[in-house]
DNA sequence: CAATAATCTTAAGGTGGTTTAAGAAAGTAG
DNA sequence: CTACTTTCTTAAACCACCTTAAGATTATTG
């Protein structure tokens, strides 16, 4: 019975991944088998760290359950959140992954979470075996790139208040799951200023 | 004789593109022919605009000669430079290109320039005919994404002075080709402040 | 070479956001 | 249900960068 439940959970997580991929590309039944076998499941407790600064990130990671953050620490040991991720998102220190160099970011679970990992070498083979996967990641990076470009433009041209309102409109689900000081960190302001700013809105 | 020179120039531009692609992926002689026939050459005078706000960007554009910028205008009609590009770079309003929606950015030549264009439909077919091209753009977007991520992180965590020094170290060639107030715009500061900042450095 | 346009500098006063420090409120474990 | 930790708020002094306005320098064009 316990085994049944365990296997059931694994299938659930991979089912989500397959559904996620099928939302963007086409996979034959054979492709699906190959893809399923290429990922392994990792369970994380709340606050558990998936990637430490200094380690080399060697996996792409799909969140099938829970909530994580990627952040780095500056010279003064202050944390700066680069990205949040919830179910259906990918999180990583991509620079480390892509260049095979030590990570500058941490990746940490903010809730009990389940992620699916694929090793760089496995993914690089998969690009040849299942070309649709290469297409998936080309499209993914295109989208991620323009999203980041707009975030950069926003960050430079808009006030903290405008950015906060946009964040709230766009990521209501995330705002309700993470502490306010982390939202401040993501927006690039102090928690004190976010607090003051929120007071003015009401 | 004139015809000879003209053809010669076209070949030069496309040669640069092929060399650029071959720096990252492998192309068979047949692939090369297909790729060459997929791009068309555009010559731009100084200050000529290649893409206007409101138009839909339908081409990917490789700079084979010259210098361009992508910028947008805010509500107060102030210009904000998103990207510079010189020989060997790609410039575009990618959001417009990828989503088939009206551009929010202008793309303009800052010098007499030559670009090679490929239409979205042609490129999408090319992804099927020459899979190496799909790989090229996956790698390109991966790299562009992490570069932009680091620019965003920089913009939020560092002072204008630090960002200027980094820009200068990284893009010395660009700094020498564009006016200082455009560098200020790219860095997200006023030209007056950049001027004051430079004074303090000496 | 003169005239005009484009770019860069200087300086004074203003604003958005930070820092520091303290206390209040809300979660969580024992 | 108490004690402790985490998170949020308030307020004052401070700093990075902006705005405005004017003049100085450097290109560009006729």
CSV table of C-alpha atoms (C1' of nucleotides) in Angstrom, one decimal:
chain,number,residue,atom,x,y,z
A,1,UNK,CA,0.0,0.0,0.0
A,2,UNK,CA,2.8,2.4,0.9
A,3,UNK,CA,4.6,1.3,-2.2
A,4,UNK,CA,1.5,2.0,-4.2
A,5,UNK,CA,1.2,5.5,-2.9
A,6,UNK,CA,4.8,6.2,-3.5
A,7,UNK,CA,4.7,5.1,-7.1
A,8,UNK,CA,1.5,7.0,-7.5
A,9,UNK,CA,3.2,10.2,-6.4
A,10,UNK,CA,6.1,9.7,-8.8
A,11,UNK,CA,3.7,9.2,-11.7
A,12,UNK,CA,1.8,12.3,-10.6
A,13,UNK,CA,4.9,14.5,-10.7
A,14,UNK,CA,6.0,13.1,-14.1
A,15,UNK,CA,2.5,13.4,-15.5
A,16,UNK,CA,2.6,17.1,-14.7
A,17,UNK,CA,5.9,17.4,-16.6
A,18,UNK,CA,4.5,15.6,-19.6
A,19,UNK,CA,1.4,17.7,-19.6
A,20,UNK,CA,3.5,20.8,-19.4
A,21,UNK,CA,5.7,19.8,-22.3
A,22,UNK,CA,2.6,18.8,-24.4
A,23,UNK,CA,1.2,22.2,-23.8
A,24,UNK,CA,4.0,23.5,-26.0
A,25,UNK,CA,5.3,20.7,-28.2
A,26,UNK,CA,4.2,17.3,-29.6
A,27,UNK,CA,5.6,14.1,-28.1
A,28,UNK,CA,5.0,10.6,-29.5
A,29,UNK,CA,4.3,7.8,-27.0
A,30,UNK,CA,7.9,6.7,-27.5
A,31,UNK,CA,9.2,10.2,-26.9
A,32,UNK,CA,7.2,10.3,-23.7
A,33,UNK,CA,8.8,7.1,-22.4
A,34,UNK,CA,12.3,8.5,-23.1
A,35,UNK,CA,11.5,11.8,-21.4
A,36,UNK,CA,10.0,10.1,-18.4
A,37,UNK,CA,13.1,8.0,-17.9
A,38,UNK,CA,15.4,11.0,-18.2
A,39,UNK,CA,14.1,12.9,-15.2
A,40,UNK,CA,14.4,11.9,-11.6
A,41,UNK,CA,12.3,13.1,-8.7
A,42,UNK,CA,13.6,15.0,-5.7
A,43,UNK,CA,11.6,15.9,-2.6
A,44,UNK,CA,12.5,18.9,-0.6
A,45,UNK,CA,11.5,19.9,2.9
A,46,UNK,CA,10.6,23.6,3.7
A,47,UNK,CA,13.8,25.7,3.7
A,48,UNK,CA,15.9,22.9,2.2
A,49,UNK,CA,18.5,24.1,-0.2
A,50,UNK,CA,18.7,22.4,-3.6
A,51,UNK,CA,21.7,24.3,-4.9
A,52,UNK,CA,24.4,26.0,-2.9
A,53,UNK,CA,26.6,28.9,-4.0
A,54,UNK,CA,29.9,27.5,-5.2
A,55,UNK,CA,28.4,24.2,-6.4
A,56,UNK,CA,28.1,23.6,-10.2
A,57,UNK,CA,24.5,23.4,-11.2
A,58,UNK,CA,24.3,20.3,-13.4
A,59,UNK,CA,20.6,19.8,-13.7
A,60,UNK,CA,17.6,21.6,-15.2
A,61,UNK,CA,14.8,21.5,-12.7
A,62,UNK,CA,11.0,21.4,-13.1
A,63,UNK,CA,8.8,22.2,-10.1
A,64,UNK,CA,5.9,19.8,-10.0
A,65,UNK,CA,4.8,20.8,-6.5
A,66,UNK,CA,5.6,23.6,-4.0
A,67,UNK,CA,7.5,26.9,-4.2
A,68,UNK,CA,11.2,27.8,-4.5
A,69,UNK,CA,13.4,30.8,-4.8
A,70,UNK,CA,16.7,31.5,-6.4
A,71,UNK,CA,18.8,34.2,-4.7
A,72,UNK,CA,22.3,35.4,-4.2
A,73,UNK,CA,24.2,37.1,-1.4
A,74,UNK,CA,26.0,40.4,-2.0
A,75,UNK,CA,29.4,41.4,-0.4
A,76,UNK,CA,27.5,42.7,2.7
A,77,UNK,CA,25.7,39.3,3.1
A,78,UNK,CA,22.4,40.7,2.0
A,79,UNK,CA,20.1,38.4,0.0
A,80,UNK,CA,18.7,39.4,-3.4
A,81,UNK,CA,16.0,37.2,-4.8
A,82,UNK,CA,16.4,36.7,-8.6
A,83,UNK,CA,13.4,34.4,-9.2
A,84,UNK,CA,10.5,32.7,-7.5
A,85,UNK,CA,9.1,29.5,-8.9
A,86,UNK,CA,5.9,27.5,-8.3
A,87,UNK,CA,4.3,24.4,-9.9
A,88,UNK,CA,5.0,24.4,-13.7
A,89,UNK,CA,8.0,26.6,-13.5
A,90,UNK,CA,11.7,25.9,-14.0
A,91,UNK,CA,14.3,27.1,-11.5
A,92,UNK,CA,18.0,27.2,-11.6
A,93,UNK,CA,21.2,29.2,-11.6
A,94,UNK,CA,21.2,29.1,-15.4
A,95,UNK,CA,24.6,30.8,-15.7
A,96,UNK,CA,26.2,28.0,-13.7
A,97,UNK,CA,24.3,25.3,-15.6
A,98,UNK,CA,25.1,26.7,-19.0
A,99,UNK,CA,28.7,27.6,-18.4
A,100,UNK,CA,29.6,24.7,-16.1
A,101,UNK,CA,31.0,27.2,-13.5
A,102,UNK,CA,30.3,27.5,-9.7
A,103,UNK,CA,26.9,28.9,-8.9
A,104,UNK,CA,26.5,32.4,-7.5
A,105,UNK,CA,23.0,31.7,-6.5
A,106,UNK,CA,21.2,29.5,-4.0
A,107,UNK,CA,18.1,27.6,-4.9
A,108,UNK,CA,15.9,26.9,-1.9
A,109,UNK,CA,12.5,25.5,-1.2
A,110,UNK,CA,10.1,27.9,0.5
A,111,UNK,CA,7.6,25.1,1.1
A,112,UNK,CA,7.7,21.3,1.0
A,113,UNK,CA,8.3,20.8,-2.7
A,114,UNK,CA,8.8,18.2,-5.4
A,115,UNK,CA,11.1,18.9,-8.4
A,116,UNK,CA,12.1,16.8,-11.4
A,117,UNK,CA,15.7,17.0,-12.4
A,118,UNK,CA,17.5,16.2,-15.6
A,119,UNK,CA,21.3,16.1,-15.8
A,120,UNK,CA,23.0,18.4,-18.4
A,121,UNK,CA,24.5,15.4,-20.2
A,122,UNK,CA,21.2,13.6,-20.3
A,123,UNK,CA,19.5,16.7,-21.6
A,124,UNK,CA,22.1,17.2,-24.3
A,125,UNK,CA,21.6,13.6,-25.5
A,126,UNK,CA,17.9,14.1,-25.4
A,127,UNK,CA,18.2,17.1,-27.7
A,128,UNK,CA,19.4,14.6,-30.3
A,129,UNK,CA,17.1,11.7,-29.5
A,130,UNK,CA,13.9,13.8,-29.2
A,131,UNK,CA,14.3,17.0,-31.2
A,132,UNK,CA,10.9,18.3,-29.9
A,133,UNK,CA,12.7,18.8,-26.6
A,134,UNK,CA,15.3,21.1,-28.2
A,135,UNK,CA,12.3,23.0,-29.7
A,136,UNK,CA,10.7,23.2,-26.2
A,137,UNK,CA,13.8,24.8,-24.7
A,138,UNK,CA,14.4,27.1,-27.6
A,139,UNK,CA,10.8,28.4,-27.1
A,140,UNK,CA,11.2,28.4,-23.3
A,141,UNK,CA,14.4,30.5,-23.5
A,142,UNK,CA,12.9,32.9,-26.1
A,143,UNK,CA,10.0,33.5,-23.7
A,144,UNK,CA,12.1,33.8,-20.7
A,145,UNK,CA,14.4,36.2,-22.5
A,146,UNK,CA,11.7,38.6,-23.4
A,147,UNK,CA,10.1,38.4,-20.0
A,148,UNK,CA,13.4,39.3,-18.4
A,149,UNK,CA,14.0,42.1,-20.9
A,150,UNK,CA,10.7,43.6,-19.9
A,151,UNK,CA,11.5,43.1,-16.2
A,152,UNK,CA,14.8,45.0,-16.7
A,153,UNK,CA,13.1,47.8,-18.6
A,154,UNK,CA,10.5,48.0,-15.8
A,155,UNK,CA,13.0,48.0,-13.1
A,156,UNK,CA,14.8,50.9,-14.6
A,157,UNK,CA,12.0,53.1,-15.8
A,158,UNK,CA,9.3,52.6,-13.1
A,159,UNK,CA,9.1,53.5,-9.5
A,160,UNK,CA,9.0,50.8,-6.8
A,161,UNK,CA,5.3,51.4,-6.3
A,162,UNK,CA,4.5,50.7,-10.0
A,163,UNK,CA,6.6,47.6,-9.9
A,164,UNK,CA,4.9,46.3,-6.8
A,165,UNK,CA,1.5,46.8,-8.3
A,166,UNK,CA,2.6,45.0,-11.5
A,167,UNK,CA,4.0,42.2,-9.4
A,168,UNK,CA,0.8,41.9,-7.5
A,169,UNK,CA,-1.3,41.8,-10.6
A,170,UNK,CA,0.9,39.3,-12.4
A,171,UNK,CA,1.8,37.0,-9.6
A,172,UNK,CA,-1.0,37.2,-7.1
A,173,UNK,CA,-0.6,33.5,-6.4
A,174,UNK,CA,3.1,33.9,-5.5
A,175,UNK,CA,2.5,37.0,-3.4
A,176,UNK,CA,0.2,35.0,-1.1
A,177,UNK,CA,2.7,32.2,-0.6
A,178,UNK,CA,5.9,34.1,0.3
A,179,UNK,CA,6.7,36.5,3.0
A,180,UNK,CA,6.6,40.2,2.2
A,181,UNK,CA,10.3,40.9,2.8
A,182,UNK,CA,11.0,38.4,0.0
A,183,UNK,CA,8.7,40.3,-2.4
A,184,UNK,CA,10.7,43.4,-1.4
A,185,UNK,CA,13.9,41.6,-2.2
A,186,UNK,CA,12.6,40.5,-5.6
A,187,UNK,CA,11.5,44.1,-6.4
A,188,UNK,CA,14.9,45.4,-5.3
A,189,UNK,CA,13.7,47.5,-2.4
A,190,UNK,CA,14.0,47.3,1.4
A,191,UNK,CA,11.2,45.6,3.4
A,192,UNK,CA,10.7,48.9,5.3
A,193,UNK,CA,10.1,50.8,2.1
A,194,UNK,CA,7.6,48.2,0.8
A,195,UNK,CA,5.8,48.4,4.1
A,196,UNK,CA,5.6,52.2,3.9
A,197,UNK,CA,4.5,52.0,0.2
A,198,UNK,CA,1.7,49.5,1.0
A,199,UNK,CA,0.4,51.8,3.7
A,200,UNK,CA,0.1,54.6,1.1
A,201,UNK,CA,-1.9,52.5,-1.2
A,202,UNK,CA,-4.8,52.1,1.2
B,1,UNK,CA,32.1,46.4,-62.8
B,2,UNK,CA,29.5,48.1,-60.6
B,3,UNK,CA,27.6,44.8,-60.6
B,4,UNK,CA,30.7,42.9,-59.6
B,5,UNK,CA,31.3,45.2,-56.6
B,6,UNK,CA,27.6,44.9,-55.6
B,7,UNK,CA,27.7,41.2,-55.6
B,8,UNK,CA,31.0,41.2,-53.9
B,9,UNK,CA,29.5,43.2,-51.0
B,10,UNK,CA,26.5,40.9,-50.7
B,11,UNK,CA,28.8,37.9,-50.4
B,12,UNK,CA,30.9,39.7,-47.8
B,13,UNK,CA,27.9,40.2,-45.5
B,14,UNK,CA,26.6,36.7,-45.9
B,15,UNK,CA,30.2,35.3,-45.4
B,16,UNK,CA,30.2,37.0,-42.0
B,17,UNK,CA,26.9,35.4,-41.1
B,18,UNK,CA,28.1,32.0,-42.1
B,19,UNK,CA,31.3,32.4,-40.2
B,20,UNK,CA,29.3,33.5,-37.2
B,21,UNK,CA,27.0,30.5,-37.4
B,22,UNK,CA,30.0,28.1,-37.9
B,23,UNK,CA,31.5,29.5,-34.7
B,24,UNK,CA,28.7,27.8,-32.8
B,25,UNK,CA,27.2,25.0,-34.9
B,26,UNK,CA,28.1,22.8,-37.8
B,27,UNK,CA,26.7,23.4,-41.3
B,28,UNK,CA,27.0,21.1,-44.3
B,29,UNK,CA,27.7,22.8,-47.7
B,30,UNK,CA,24.1,22.2,-48.5
B,31,UNK,CA,22.9,23.7,-45.3
B,32,UNK,CA,25.1,26.7,-46.1
B,33,UNK,CA,23.3,27.3,-49.4
B,34,UNK,CA,19.9,27.1,-47.8
B,35,UNK,CA,20.9,29.5,-45.1
B,36,UNK,CA,22.4,32.0,-47.6
B,37,UNK,CA,19.2,32.0,-49.6
B,38,UNK,CA,17.1,32.5,-46.6
B,39,UNK,CA,18.5,35.9,-45.6
B,40,UNK,CA,18.3,39.2,-47.5
B,41,UNK,CA,20.6,42.1,-47.2
B,42,UNK,CA,19.5,45.6,-46.0
B,43,UNK,CA,21.6,48.7,-46.1
B,44,UNK,CA,20.9,51.5,-43.7
B,45,UNK,CA,22.0,55.1,-43.6
B,46,UNK,CA,23.1,56.8,-40.4
B,47,UNK,CA,20.0,57.5,-38.3
B,48,UNK,CA,17.8,55.4,-40.5
B,49,UNK,CA,15.1,53.5,-38.6
B,50,UNK,CA,14.8,49.8,-39.3
B,51,UNK,CA,11.8,49.1,-37.1
B,52,UNK,CA,9.2,51.7,-35.9
B,53,UNK,CA,7.1,51.4,-32.7
B,54,UNK,CA,3.7,50.1,-33.7
B,55,UNK,CA,5.0,48.0,-36.6
B,56,UNK,CA,5.1,44.2,-36.2
B,57,UNK,CA,8.7,42.9,-36.2
B,58,UNK,CA,8.7,40.0,-38.6
B,59,UNK,CA,12.4,39.5,-39.1
B,60,UNK,CA,15.4,38.3,-37.1
B,61,UNK,CA,18.3,40.7,-37.9
B,62,UNK,CA,22.0,40.0,-38.0
B,63,UNK,CA,24.4,43.0,-38.1
B,64,UNK,CA,27.2,42.4,-40.6
B,65,UNK,CA,28.4,46.0,-40.5
B,66,UNK,CA,27.8,49.1,-38.5
B,67,UNK,CA,26.1,50.0,-35.2
B,68,UNK,CA,22.4,50.0,-34.2
B,69,UNK,CA,20.4,50.6,-31.1
B,70,UNK,CA,17.0,49.4,-29.8
B,71,UNK,CA,15.1,51.9,-27.7
B,72,UNK,CA,11.6,52.8,-26.5
B,73,UNK,CA,10.0,56.0,-25.6
B,74,UNK,CA,8.2,56.4,-22.2
B,75,UNK,CA,5.0,58.3,-21.6
B,76,UNK,CA,7.0,61.5,-21.2
B,77,UNK,CA,8.6,60.9,-24.6
B,78,UNK,CA,12.0,60.1,-23.1
B,79,UNK,CA,14.1,57.6,-24.8
B,80,UNK,CA,15.4,54.5,-23.1
B,81,UNK,CA,18.0,52.3,-24.8
B,82,UNK,CA,17.5,48.6,-24.3
B,83,UNK,CA,20.3,47.3,-26.4
B,84,UNK,CA,23.2,48.3,-28.6
B,85,UNK,CA,24.5,46.1,-31.4
B,86,UNK,CA,27.5,46.1,-33.6
B,87,UNK,CA,29.0,43.6,-36.2
B,88,UNK,CA,28.2,40.1,-35.2
B,89,UNK,CA,25.2,40.9,-33.0
B,90,UNK,CA,21.5,40.4,-33.5
B,91,UNK,CA,19.1,43.3,-32.8
B,92,UNK,CA,15.3,43.3,-32.7
B,93,UNK,CA,12.2,44.0,-30.6
B,94,UNK,CA,12.1,40.3,-29.7
B,95,UNK,CA,8.8,40.6,-27.9
B,96,UNK,CA,7.2,41.9,-31.0
B,97,UNK,CA,8.9,39.3,-33.2
B,98,UNK,CA,8.0,36.4,-30.9
B,99,UNK,CA,4.5,37.3,-30.1
B,100,UNK,CA,3.5,38.9,-33.5
B,101,UNK,CA,2.4,42.0,-31.8
B,102,UNK,CA,3.1,45.7,-32.4
B,103,UNK,CA,6.6,46.7,-31.4
B,104,UNK,CA,7.2,49.0,-28.4
B,105,UNK,CA,10.8,49.6,-29.4
B,106,UNK,CA,12.5,51.4,-32.3
B,107,UNK,CA,15.5,49.9,-34.0
B,108,UNK,CA,17.7,52.5,-35.5
B,109,UNK,CA,21.1,52.7,-37.2
B,110,UNK,CA,23.7,54.9,-35.4
B,111,UNK,CA,26.1,54.5,-38.3
B,112,UNK,CA,25.8,53.5,-41.9
B,113,UNK,CA,25.1,49.8,-41.4
B,114,UNK,CA,24.4,46.5,-43.2
B,115,UNK,CA,22.0,43.9,-41.7
B,116,UNK,CA,20.9,40.5,-42.9
B,117,UNK,CA,17.2,39.8,-42.4
B,118,UNK,CA,15.3,36.5,-42.2
B,119,UNK,CA,11.5,36.5,-42.1
B,120,UNK,CA,9.8,34.7,-39.2
B,121,UNK,CA,8.1,32.2,-41.6
B,122,UNK,CA,11.3,31.5,-43.4
B,123,UNK,CA,13.1,30.9,-40.1
B,124,UNK,CA,10.4,28.7,-38.8
B,125,UNK,CA,10.7,26.5,-41.9
B,126,UNK,CA,14.5,26.6,-41.6
B,127,UNK,CA,14.2,25.1,-38.1
B,128,UNK,CA,12.8,22.0,-39.8
B,129,UNK,CA,15.1,22.0,-42.9
B,130,UNK,CA,18.3,22.7,-41.0
B,131,UNK,CA,18.0,21.6,-37.4
B,132,UNK,CA,21.4,23.0,-36.6
B,133,UNK,CA,19.8,26.4,-36.9
B,134,UNK,CA,17.3,25.6,-34.2
B,135,UNK,CA,20.2,24.5,-32.1
B,136,UNK,CA,22.0,27.8,-32.9
B,137,UNK,CA,19.0,29.9,-31.7
B,138,UNK,CA,18.5,27.7,-28.6
B,139,UNK,CA,22.1,28.4,-27.6
B,140,UNK,CA,21.8,32.0,-28.5
B,141,UNK,CA,18.7,32.6,-26.4
B,142,UNK,CA,20.2,30.6,-23.5
B,143,UNK,CA,23.2,32.9,-23.6
B,144,UNK,CA,21.2,36.1,-24.1
B,145,UNK,CA,18.9,35.1,-21.2
B,146,UNK,CA,21.7,34.7,-18.7
B,147,UNK,CA,23.4,37.8,-19.9
B,148,UNK,CA,20.2,39.7,-19.3
B,149,UNK,CA,19.6,38.1,-16.0
B,150,UNK,CA,23.0,39.4,-14.9
B,151,UNK,CA,22.3,42.8,-16.3
B,152,UNK,CA,19.1,42.9,-14.3
B,153,UNK,CA,20.8,41.8,-11.1
B,154,UNK,CA,23.5,44.4,-11.7
B,155,UNK,CA,21.0,47.1,-12.3
B,156,UNK,CA,19.3,46.5,-9.0
B,157,UNK,CA,22.2,45.8,-6.7
B,158,UNK,CA,24.9,48.1,-8.0
B,159,UNK,CA,25.3,51.9,-8.1
B,160,UNK,CA,25.4,53.8,-11.4
B,161,UNK,CA,29.2,54.2,-11.1
B,162,UNK,CA,29.8,50.5,-10.7
B,163,UNK,CA,27.5,49.8,-13.7
B,164,UNK,CA,29.3,52.4,-15.8
B,165,UNK,CA,32.7,50.9,-15.0
B,166,UNK,CA,31.5,47.4,-15.9
B,167,UNK,CA,30.0,48.7,-19.2
B,168,UNK,CA,33.2,50.3,-20.1
B,169,UNK,CA,35.2,47.2,-19.3
B,170,UNK,CA,32.8,45.0,-21.3
B,171,UNK,CA,31.9,47.2,-24.2
B,172,UNK,CA,34.9,49.5,-24.7
B,173,UNK,CA,34.3,49.2,-28.5
B,174,UNK,CA,30.7,50.3,-28.2
B,175,UNK,CA,31.5,53.2,-25.8
B,176,UNK,CA,33.8,54.7,-28.4
B,177,UNK,CA,31.2,54.6,-31.1
B,178,UNK,CA,28.1,56.0,-29.5
B,179,UNK,CA,27.4,59.4,-27.8
B,180,UNK,CA,27.8,59.6,-24.1
B,181,UNK,CA,24.1,60.4,-23.5
B,182,UNK,CA,23.2,57.1,-25.1
B,183,UNK,CA,25.4,55.2,-22.7
B,184,UNK,CA,23.7,57.1,-19.9
B,185,UNK,CA,20.3,56.0,-21.3
B,186,UNK,CA,21.5,52.4,-21.5
B,187,UNK,CA,22.7,52.5,-17.9
B,188,UNK,CA,19.4,54.0,-16.8
B,189,UNK,CA,20.7,57.3,-15.6
B,190,UNK,CA,20.6,60.9,-16.9
B,191,UNK,CA,23.4,62.3,-19.0
B,192,UNK,CA,24.1,65.0,-16.4
B,193,UNK,CA,24.6,62.4,-13.8
B,194,UNK,CA,26.9,60.3,-16.0
B,195,UNK,CA,28.9,63.4,-16.7
B,196,UNK,CA,29.3,64.2,-13.0
B,197,UNK,CA,30.2,60.6,-12.2
B,198,UNK,CA,32.9,60.6,-14.9
B,199,UNK,CA,34.4,63.7,-13.4
B,200,UNK,CA,34.7,62.0,-10.0
B,201,UNK,CA,36.6,59.1,-11.6
B,202,UNK,CA,39.5,61.1,-12.7
C,1,DC,C1',35.0,79.1,-42.7
C,2,DA,C1',30.7,80.5,-40.6
C,3,DA,C1',26.4,79.0,-38.7
C,4,DT,C1',23.8,75.7,-36.7
C,5,DA,C1',23.0,71.5,-34.5
C,6,DA,C1',24.4,68.0,-31.4
C,7,DT,C1',26.6,66.7,-27.3
C,8,DC,C1',28.8,67.5,-22.8
C,9,DT,C1',29.4,70.0,-18.4
C,10,DT,C1',28.3,72.5,-14.1
C,11,DA,C1',25.6,73.6,-10.2
C,12,DA,C1',21.4,74.2,-7.0
C,13,DG,C1',17.5,72.3,-5.2
C,14,DG,C1',14.2,68.2,-5.0
C,15,DT,C1',12.6,63.2,-4.6
C,16,DG,C1',12.7,58.2,-4.1
C,17,DG,C1',14.5,55.0,-1.6
C,18,DT,C1',18.0,53.5,2.4
C,19,DT,C1',19.6,53.0,7.1
C,20,DT,C1',19.1,52.4,11.7
C,21,DA,C1',16.6,51.3,15.6
C,22,DA,C1',12.7,50.1,18.1
C,23,DG,C1',8.5,48.0,18.9
C,24,DA,C1',4.2,45.3,17.3
C,25,DA,C1',2.0,41.4,15.3
C,26,DA,C1',1.8,36.9,13.6
C,27,DG,C1',3.6,31.9,13.3
C,28,DT,C1',5.4,27.8,15.3
C,29,DA,C1',7.3,24.5,18.5
C,30,DG,C1',7.4,22.6,23.0
D,1,DC,C1',-1.2,28.1,26.0
D,2,DT,C1',3.4,29.9,26.6
D,3,DA,C1',7.8,31.2,24.8
D,4,DC,C1',10.4,32.1,21.0
D,5,DT,C1',11.2,33.1,16.3
D,6,DT,C1',9.8,35.2,12.2
D,7,DT,C1',7.7,38.8,9.9
D,8,DC,C1',5.9,43.5,9.6
D,9,DT,C1',5.5,48.5,10.8
D,10,DT,C1',6.9,53.3,12.2
D,11,DA,C1',9.8,57.2,12.0
D,12,DA,C1',13.9,60.2,11.6
D,13,DA,C1',18.2,61.1,9.4
D,14,DC,C1',20.7,60.4,5.3
D,15,DC,C1',22.3,59.5,0.3
D,16,DA,C1',22.0,58.4,-4.7
D,17,DC,C1',20.2,60.2,-8.4
D,18,DC,C1',17.0,63.5,-10.8
D,19,DT,C1',15.3,68.1,-12.6
D,20,DT,C1',16.1,72.4,-14.4
D,21,DA,C1',18.6,75.7,-16.5
D,22,DA,C1',22.5,77.7,-18.5
D,23,DG,C1',26.8,77.8,-20.7
D,24,DA,C1',30.8,75.3,-23.0
D,25,DT,C1',32.4,72.3,-26.4
D,26,DT,C1',32.4,69.5,-30.4
D,27,DA,C1',30.3,67.9,-35.0
D,28,DT,C1',28.0,68.8,-39.2
D,29,DT,C1',26.4,71.3,-43.0
D,30,DG,C1',25.9,75.0,-46.4
